[in-house]
mmCIF file of N, CA, C and O in Angstrom:
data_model
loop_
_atom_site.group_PDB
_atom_site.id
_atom_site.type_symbol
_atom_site.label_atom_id
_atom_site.label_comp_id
_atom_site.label_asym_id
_atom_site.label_seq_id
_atom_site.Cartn_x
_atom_site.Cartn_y
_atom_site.Cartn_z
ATOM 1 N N UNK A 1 37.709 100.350 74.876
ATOM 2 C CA UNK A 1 38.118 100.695 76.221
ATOM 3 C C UNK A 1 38.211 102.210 76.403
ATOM 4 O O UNK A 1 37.817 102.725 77.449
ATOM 5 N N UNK A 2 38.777 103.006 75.305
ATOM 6 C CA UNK A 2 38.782 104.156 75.840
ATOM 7 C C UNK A 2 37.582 104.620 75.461
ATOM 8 O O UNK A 2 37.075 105.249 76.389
ATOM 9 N N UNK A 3 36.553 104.569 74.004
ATOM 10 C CA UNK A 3 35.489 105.060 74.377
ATOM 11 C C UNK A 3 34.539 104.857 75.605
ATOM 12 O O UNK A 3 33.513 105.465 75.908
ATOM 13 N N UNK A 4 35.219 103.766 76.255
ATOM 14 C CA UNK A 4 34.260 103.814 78.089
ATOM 15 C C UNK A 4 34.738 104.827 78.698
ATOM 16 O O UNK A 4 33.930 105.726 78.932
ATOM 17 N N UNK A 5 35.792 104.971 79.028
ATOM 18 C CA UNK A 5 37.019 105.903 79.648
ATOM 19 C C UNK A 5 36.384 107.161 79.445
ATOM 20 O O UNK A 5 35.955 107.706 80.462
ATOM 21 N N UNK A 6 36.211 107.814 78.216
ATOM 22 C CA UNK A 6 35.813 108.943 77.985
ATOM 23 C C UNK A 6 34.774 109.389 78.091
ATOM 24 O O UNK A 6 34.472 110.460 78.618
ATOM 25 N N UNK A 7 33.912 108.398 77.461
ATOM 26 C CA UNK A 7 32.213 108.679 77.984
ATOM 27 C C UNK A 7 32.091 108.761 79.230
ATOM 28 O O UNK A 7 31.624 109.790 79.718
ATOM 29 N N UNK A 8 32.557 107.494 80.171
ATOM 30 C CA UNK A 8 32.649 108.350 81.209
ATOM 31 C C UNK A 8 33.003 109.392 82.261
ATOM 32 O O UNK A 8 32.606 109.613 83.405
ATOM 33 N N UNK A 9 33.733 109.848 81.600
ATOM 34 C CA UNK A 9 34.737 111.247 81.972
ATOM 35 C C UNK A 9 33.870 112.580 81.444
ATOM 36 O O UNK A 9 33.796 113.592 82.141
ATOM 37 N N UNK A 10 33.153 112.458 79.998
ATOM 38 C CA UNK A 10 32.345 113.290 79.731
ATOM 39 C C UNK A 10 31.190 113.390 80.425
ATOM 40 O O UNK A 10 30.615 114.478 80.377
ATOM 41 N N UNK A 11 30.500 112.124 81.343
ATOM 42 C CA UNK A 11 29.533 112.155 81.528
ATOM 43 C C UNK A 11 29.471 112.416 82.830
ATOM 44 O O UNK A 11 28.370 112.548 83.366
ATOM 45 N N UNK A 12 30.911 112.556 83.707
ATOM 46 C CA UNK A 12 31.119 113.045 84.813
ATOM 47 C C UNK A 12 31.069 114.336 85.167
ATOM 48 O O UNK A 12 30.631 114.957 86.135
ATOM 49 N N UNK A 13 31.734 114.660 83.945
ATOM 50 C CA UNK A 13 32.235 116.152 83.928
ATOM 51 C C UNK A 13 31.508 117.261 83.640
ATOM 52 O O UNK A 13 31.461 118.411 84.077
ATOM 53 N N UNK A 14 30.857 116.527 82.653
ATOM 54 C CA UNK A 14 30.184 117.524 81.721
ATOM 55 C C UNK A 14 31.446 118.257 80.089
ATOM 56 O O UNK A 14 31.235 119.013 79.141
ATOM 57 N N UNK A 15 32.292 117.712 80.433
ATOM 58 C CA UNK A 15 33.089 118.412 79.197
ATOM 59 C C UNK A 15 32.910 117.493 78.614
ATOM 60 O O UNK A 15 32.410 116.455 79.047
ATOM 61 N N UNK A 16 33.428 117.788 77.110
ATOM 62 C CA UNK A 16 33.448 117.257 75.870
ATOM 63 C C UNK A 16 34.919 116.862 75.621
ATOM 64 O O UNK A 16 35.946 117.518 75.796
ATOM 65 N N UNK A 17 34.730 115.578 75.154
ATOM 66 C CA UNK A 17 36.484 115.149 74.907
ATOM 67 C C UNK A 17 37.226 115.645 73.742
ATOM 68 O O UNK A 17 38.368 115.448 73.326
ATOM 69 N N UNK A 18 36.118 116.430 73.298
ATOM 70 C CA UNK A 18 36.622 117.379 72.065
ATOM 71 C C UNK A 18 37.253 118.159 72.696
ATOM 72 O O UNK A 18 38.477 118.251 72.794
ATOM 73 N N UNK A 19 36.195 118.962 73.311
ATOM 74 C CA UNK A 19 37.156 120.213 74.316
ATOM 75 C C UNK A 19 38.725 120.186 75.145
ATOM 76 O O UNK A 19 39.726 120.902 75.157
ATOM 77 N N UNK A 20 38.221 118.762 75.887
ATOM 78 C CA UNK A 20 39.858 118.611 76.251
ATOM 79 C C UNK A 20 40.725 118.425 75.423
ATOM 80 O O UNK A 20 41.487 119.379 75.265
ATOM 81 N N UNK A 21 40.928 117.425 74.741
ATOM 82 C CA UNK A 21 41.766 117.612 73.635
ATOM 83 C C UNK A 21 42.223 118.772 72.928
ATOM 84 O O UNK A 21 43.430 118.634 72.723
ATOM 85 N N UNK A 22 41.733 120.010 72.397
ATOM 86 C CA UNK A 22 41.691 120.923 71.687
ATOM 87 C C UNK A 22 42.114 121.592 72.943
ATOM 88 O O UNK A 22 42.914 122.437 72.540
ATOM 89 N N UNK A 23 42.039 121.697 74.203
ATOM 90 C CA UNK A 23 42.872 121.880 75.062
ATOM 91 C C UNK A 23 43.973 121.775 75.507
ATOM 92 O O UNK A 23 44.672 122.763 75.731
ATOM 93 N N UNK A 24 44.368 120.527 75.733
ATOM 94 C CA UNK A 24 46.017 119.763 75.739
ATOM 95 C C UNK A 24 46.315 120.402 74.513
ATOM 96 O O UNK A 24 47.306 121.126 74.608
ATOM 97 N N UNK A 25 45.641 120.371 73.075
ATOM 98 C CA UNK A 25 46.817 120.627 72.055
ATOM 99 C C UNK A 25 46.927 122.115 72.126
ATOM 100 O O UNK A 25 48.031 122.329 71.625
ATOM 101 N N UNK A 26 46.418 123.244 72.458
ATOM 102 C CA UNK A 26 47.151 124.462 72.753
ATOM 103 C C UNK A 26 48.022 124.436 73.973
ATOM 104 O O UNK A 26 49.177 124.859 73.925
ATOM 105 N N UNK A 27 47.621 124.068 74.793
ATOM 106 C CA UNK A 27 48.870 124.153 76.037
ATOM 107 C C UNK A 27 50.170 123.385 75.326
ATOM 108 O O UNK A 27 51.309 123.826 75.475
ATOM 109 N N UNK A 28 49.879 122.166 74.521
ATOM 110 C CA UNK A 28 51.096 121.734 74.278
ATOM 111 C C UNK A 28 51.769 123.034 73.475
ATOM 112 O O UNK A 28 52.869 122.486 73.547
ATOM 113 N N UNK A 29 51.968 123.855 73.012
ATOM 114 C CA UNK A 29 52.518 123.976 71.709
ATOM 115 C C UNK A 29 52.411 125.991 72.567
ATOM 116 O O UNK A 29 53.137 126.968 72.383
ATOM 117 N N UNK A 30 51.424 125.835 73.271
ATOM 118 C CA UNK A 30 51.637 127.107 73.919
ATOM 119 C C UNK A 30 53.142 128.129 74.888
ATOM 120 O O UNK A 30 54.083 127.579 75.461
ATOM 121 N N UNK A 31 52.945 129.443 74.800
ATOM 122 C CA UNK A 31 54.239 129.728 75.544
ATOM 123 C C UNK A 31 54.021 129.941 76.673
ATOM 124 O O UNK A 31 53.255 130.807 77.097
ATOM 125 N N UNK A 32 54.742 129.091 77.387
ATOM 126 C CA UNK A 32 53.773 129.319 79.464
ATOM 127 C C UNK A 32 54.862 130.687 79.808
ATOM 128 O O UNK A 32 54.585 131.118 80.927
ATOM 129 N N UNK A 33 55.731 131.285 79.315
ATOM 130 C CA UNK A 33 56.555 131.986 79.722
ATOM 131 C C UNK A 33 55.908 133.408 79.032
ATOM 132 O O UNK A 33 56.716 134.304 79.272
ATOM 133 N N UNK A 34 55.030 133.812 78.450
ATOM 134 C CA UNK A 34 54.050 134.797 77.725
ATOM 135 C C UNK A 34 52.850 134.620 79.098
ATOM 136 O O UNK A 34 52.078 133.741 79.480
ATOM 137 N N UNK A 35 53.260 136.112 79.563
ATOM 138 C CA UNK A 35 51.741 135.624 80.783
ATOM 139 C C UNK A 35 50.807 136.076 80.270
ATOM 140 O O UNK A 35 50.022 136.184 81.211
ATOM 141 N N UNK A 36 50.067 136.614 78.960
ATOM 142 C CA UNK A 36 48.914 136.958 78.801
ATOM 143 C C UNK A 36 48.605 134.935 77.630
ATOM 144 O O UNK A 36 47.490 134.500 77.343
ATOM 145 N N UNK A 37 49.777 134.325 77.319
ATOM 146 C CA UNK A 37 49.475 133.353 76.984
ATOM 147 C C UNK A 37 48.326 132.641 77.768
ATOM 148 O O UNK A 37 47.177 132.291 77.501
ATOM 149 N N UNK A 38 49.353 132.571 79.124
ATOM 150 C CA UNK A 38 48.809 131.584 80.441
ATOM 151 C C UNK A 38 47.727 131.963 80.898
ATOM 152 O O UNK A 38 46.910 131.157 81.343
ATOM 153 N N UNK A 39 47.501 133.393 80.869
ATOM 154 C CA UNK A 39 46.120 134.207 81.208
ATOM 155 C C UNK A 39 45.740 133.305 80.938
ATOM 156 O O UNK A 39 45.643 132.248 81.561
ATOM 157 N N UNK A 40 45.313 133.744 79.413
ATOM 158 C CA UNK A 40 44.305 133.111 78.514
ATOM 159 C C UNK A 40 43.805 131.774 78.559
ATOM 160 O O UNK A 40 42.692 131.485 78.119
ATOM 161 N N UNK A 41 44.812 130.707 79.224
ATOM 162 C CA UNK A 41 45.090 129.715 78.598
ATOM 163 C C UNK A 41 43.822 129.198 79.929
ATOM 164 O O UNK A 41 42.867 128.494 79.602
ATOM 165 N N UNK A 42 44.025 129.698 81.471
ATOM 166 C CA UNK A 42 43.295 129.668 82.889
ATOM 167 C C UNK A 42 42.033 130.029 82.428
ATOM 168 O O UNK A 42 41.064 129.269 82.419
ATOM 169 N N UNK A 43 42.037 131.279 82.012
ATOM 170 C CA UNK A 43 40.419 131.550 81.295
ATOM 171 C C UNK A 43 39.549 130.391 80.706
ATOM 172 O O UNK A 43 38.493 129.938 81.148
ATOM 173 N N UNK A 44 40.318 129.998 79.510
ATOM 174 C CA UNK A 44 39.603 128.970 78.597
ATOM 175 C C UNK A 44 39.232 127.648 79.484
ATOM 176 O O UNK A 44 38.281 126.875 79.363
ATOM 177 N N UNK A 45 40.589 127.661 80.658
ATOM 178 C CA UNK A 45 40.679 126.434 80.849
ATOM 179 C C UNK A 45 38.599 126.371 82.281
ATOM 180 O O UNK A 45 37.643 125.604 82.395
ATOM 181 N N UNK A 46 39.150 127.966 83.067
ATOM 182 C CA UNK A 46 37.924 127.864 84.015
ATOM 183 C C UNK A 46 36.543 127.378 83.490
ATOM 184 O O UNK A 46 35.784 126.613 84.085
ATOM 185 N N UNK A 47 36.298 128.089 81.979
ATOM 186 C CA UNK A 47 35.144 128.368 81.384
ATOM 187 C C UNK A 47 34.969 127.024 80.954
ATOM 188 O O UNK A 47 33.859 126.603 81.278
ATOM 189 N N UNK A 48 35.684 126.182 80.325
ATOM 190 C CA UNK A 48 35.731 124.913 80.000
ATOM 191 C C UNK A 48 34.600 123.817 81.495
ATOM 192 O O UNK A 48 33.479 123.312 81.557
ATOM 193 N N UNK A 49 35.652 123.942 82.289
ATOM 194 C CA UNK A 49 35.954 123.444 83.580
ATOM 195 C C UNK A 49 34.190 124.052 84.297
ATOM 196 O O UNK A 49 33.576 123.305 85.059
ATOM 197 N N UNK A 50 33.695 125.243 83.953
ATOM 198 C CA UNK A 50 32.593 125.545 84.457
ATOM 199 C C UNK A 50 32.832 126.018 86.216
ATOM 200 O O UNK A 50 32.115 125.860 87.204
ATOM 201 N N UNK A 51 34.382 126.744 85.995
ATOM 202 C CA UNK A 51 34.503 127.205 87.391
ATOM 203 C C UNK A 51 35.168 128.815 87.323
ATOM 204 O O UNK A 51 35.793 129.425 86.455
ATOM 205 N N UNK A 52 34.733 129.127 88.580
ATOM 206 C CA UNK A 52 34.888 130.740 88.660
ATOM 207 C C UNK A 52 36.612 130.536 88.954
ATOM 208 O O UNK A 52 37.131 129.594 89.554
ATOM 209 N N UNK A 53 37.383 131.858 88.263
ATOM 210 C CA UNK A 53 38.423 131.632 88.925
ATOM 211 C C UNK A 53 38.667 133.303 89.444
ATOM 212 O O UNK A 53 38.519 134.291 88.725
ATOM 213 N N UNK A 54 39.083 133.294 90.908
ATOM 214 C CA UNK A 54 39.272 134.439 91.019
ATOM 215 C C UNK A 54 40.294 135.249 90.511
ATOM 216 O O UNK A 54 41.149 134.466 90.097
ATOM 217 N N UNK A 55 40.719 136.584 90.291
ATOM 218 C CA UNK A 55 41.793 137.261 90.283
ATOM 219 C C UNK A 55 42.872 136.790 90.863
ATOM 220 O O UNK A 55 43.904 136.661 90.204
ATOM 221 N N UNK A 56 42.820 136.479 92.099
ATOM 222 C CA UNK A 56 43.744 136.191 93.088
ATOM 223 C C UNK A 56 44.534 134.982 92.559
ATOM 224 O O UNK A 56 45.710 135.017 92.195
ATOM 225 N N UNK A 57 43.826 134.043 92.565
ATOM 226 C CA UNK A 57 44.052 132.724 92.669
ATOM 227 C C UNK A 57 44.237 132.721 90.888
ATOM 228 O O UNK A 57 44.774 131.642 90.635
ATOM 229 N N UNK A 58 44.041 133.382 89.767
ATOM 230 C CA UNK A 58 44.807 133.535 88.352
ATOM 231 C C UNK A 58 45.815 134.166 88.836
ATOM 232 O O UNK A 58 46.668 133.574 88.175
ATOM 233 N N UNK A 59 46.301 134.764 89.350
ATOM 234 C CA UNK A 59 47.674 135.422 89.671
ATOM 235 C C UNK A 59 48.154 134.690 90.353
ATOM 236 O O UNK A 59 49.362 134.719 90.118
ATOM 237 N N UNK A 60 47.745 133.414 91.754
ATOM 238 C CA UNK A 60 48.801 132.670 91.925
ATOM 239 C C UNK A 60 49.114 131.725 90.548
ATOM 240 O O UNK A 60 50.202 131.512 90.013
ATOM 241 N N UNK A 61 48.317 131.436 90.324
ATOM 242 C CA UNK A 61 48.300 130.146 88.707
ATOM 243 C C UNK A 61 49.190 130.881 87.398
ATOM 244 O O UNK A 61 49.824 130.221 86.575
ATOM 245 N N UNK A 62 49.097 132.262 87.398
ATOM 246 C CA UNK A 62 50.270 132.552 86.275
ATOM 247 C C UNK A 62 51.428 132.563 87.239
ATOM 248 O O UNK A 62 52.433 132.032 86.767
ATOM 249 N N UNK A 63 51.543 132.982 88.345
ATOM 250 C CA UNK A 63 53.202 132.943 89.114
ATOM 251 C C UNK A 63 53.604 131.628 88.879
ATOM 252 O O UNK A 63 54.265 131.361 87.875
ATOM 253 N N UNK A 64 53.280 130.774 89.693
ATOM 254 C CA UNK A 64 53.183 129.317 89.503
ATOM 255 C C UNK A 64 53.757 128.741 88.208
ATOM 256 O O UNK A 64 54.865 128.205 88.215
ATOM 257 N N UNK A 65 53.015 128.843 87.086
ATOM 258 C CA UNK A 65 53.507 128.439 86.167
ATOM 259 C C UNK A 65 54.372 129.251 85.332
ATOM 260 O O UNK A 65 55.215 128.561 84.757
ATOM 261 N N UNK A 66 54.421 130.162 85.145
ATOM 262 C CA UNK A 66 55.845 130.895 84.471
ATOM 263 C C UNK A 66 56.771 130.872 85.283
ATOM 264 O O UNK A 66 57.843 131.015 84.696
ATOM 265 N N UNK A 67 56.924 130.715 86.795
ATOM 266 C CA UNK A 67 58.223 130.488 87.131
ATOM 267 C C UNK A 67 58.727 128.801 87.157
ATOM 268 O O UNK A 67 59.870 128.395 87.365
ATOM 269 N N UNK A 68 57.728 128.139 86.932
ATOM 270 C CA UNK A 68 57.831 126.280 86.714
ATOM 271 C C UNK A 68 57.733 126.124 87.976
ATOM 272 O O UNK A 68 58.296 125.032 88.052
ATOM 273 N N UNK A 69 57.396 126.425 89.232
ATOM 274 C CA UNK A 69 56.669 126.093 89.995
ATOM 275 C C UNK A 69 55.243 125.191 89.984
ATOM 276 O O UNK A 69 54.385 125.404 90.840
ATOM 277 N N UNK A 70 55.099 124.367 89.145
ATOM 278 C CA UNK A 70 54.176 123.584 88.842
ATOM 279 C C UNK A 70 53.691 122.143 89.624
ATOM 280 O O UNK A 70 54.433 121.173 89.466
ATOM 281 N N UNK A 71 52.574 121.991 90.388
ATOM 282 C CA UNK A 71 52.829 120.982 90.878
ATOM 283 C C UNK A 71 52.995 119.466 89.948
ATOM 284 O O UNK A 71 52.501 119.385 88.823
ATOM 285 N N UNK A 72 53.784 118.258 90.611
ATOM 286 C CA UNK A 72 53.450 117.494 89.543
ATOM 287 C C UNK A 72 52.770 116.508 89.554
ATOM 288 O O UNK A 72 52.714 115.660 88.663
ATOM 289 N N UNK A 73 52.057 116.528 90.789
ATOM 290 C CA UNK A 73 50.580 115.486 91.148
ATOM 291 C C UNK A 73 49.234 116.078 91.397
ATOM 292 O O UNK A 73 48.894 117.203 91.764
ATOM 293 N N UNK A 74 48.596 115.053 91.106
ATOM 294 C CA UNK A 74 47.102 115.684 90.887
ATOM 295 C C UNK A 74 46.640 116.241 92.033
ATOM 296 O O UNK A 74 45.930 117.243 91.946
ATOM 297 N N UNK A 75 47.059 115.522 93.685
ATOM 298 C CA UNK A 75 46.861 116.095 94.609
ATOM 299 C C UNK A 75 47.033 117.561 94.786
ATOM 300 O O UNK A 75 46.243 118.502 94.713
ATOM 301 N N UNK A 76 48.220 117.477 95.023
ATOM 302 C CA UNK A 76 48.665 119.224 94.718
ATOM 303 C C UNK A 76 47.934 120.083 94.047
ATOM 304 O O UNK A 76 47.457 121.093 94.567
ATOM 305 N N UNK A 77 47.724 119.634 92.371
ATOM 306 C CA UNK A 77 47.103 120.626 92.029
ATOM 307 C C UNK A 77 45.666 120.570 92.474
ATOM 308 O O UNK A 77 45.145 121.657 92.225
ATOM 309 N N UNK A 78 44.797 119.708 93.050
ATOM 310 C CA UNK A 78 43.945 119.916 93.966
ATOM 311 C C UNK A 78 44.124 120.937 94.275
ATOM 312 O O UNK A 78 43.841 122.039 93.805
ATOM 313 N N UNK A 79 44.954 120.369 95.674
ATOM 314 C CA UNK A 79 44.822 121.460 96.826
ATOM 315 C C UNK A 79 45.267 122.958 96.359
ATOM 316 O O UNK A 79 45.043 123.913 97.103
ATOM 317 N N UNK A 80 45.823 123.103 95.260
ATOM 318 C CA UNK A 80 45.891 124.321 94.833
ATOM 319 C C UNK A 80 44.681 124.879 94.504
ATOM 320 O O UNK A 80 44.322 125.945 95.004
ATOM 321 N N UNK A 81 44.141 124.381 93.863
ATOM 322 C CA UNK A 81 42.916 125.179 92.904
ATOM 323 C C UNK A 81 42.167 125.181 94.036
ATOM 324 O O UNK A 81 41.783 126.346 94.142
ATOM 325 N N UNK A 82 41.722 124.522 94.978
ATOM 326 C CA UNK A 82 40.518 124.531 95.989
ATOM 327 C C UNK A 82 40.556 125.961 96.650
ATOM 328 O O UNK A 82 41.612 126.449 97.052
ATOM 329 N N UNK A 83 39.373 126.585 96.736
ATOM 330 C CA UNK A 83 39.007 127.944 96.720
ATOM 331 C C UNK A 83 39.200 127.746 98.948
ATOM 332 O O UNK A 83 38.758 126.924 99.750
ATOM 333 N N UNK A 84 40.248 129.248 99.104
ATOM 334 C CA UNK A 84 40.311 129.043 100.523
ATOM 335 C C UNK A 84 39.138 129.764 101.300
ATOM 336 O O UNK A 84 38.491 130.755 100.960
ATOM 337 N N UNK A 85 39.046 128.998 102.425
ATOM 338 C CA UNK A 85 37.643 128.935 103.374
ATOM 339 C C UNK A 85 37.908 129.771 104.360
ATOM 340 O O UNK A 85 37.076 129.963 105.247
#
């Protein structure tokens, strides 16, 4: 069951379930309160993800999360990340 799950998540995405994983396990264990942590962490995560992230919008995403301002549904963080028009 989950190798369906994943294959198809990889095959949606284009990421590797290696990648995510090896993902979750630095954020887990990472310091969100270190903002060159969180930098880093948006970087890996855009480049992963295969999306541009602007300056702007990494500076709302480190405010956001070092102050725990975090959303806690997927919607939200949608509508967060969606680049404004």
């Amino acid at each position: 069951m989950f190798n369906k799950f994943f294959g198809g998540f990889e095959k949606k995405t284009g990421v590797g379930m290696n990648e995510v994983l090896k993902l979750a396990q630095s954020v887990q264990s990472a310091n969100l309160k270190d903002e060159k942590v969180v930098r880093d962490l948006i970087q890996r995560i855009a480049k992963v993800a295969n999306r541009k992230v602007t300056k702007e919008k990494e500076d709302q995403l480190v405010q956001a999360i070092m102050s725990g301002n975090v959303p806690k549904d997927i919607g939200a963080i949608q509508k967060m990340m969606k680049d404004k028009k």
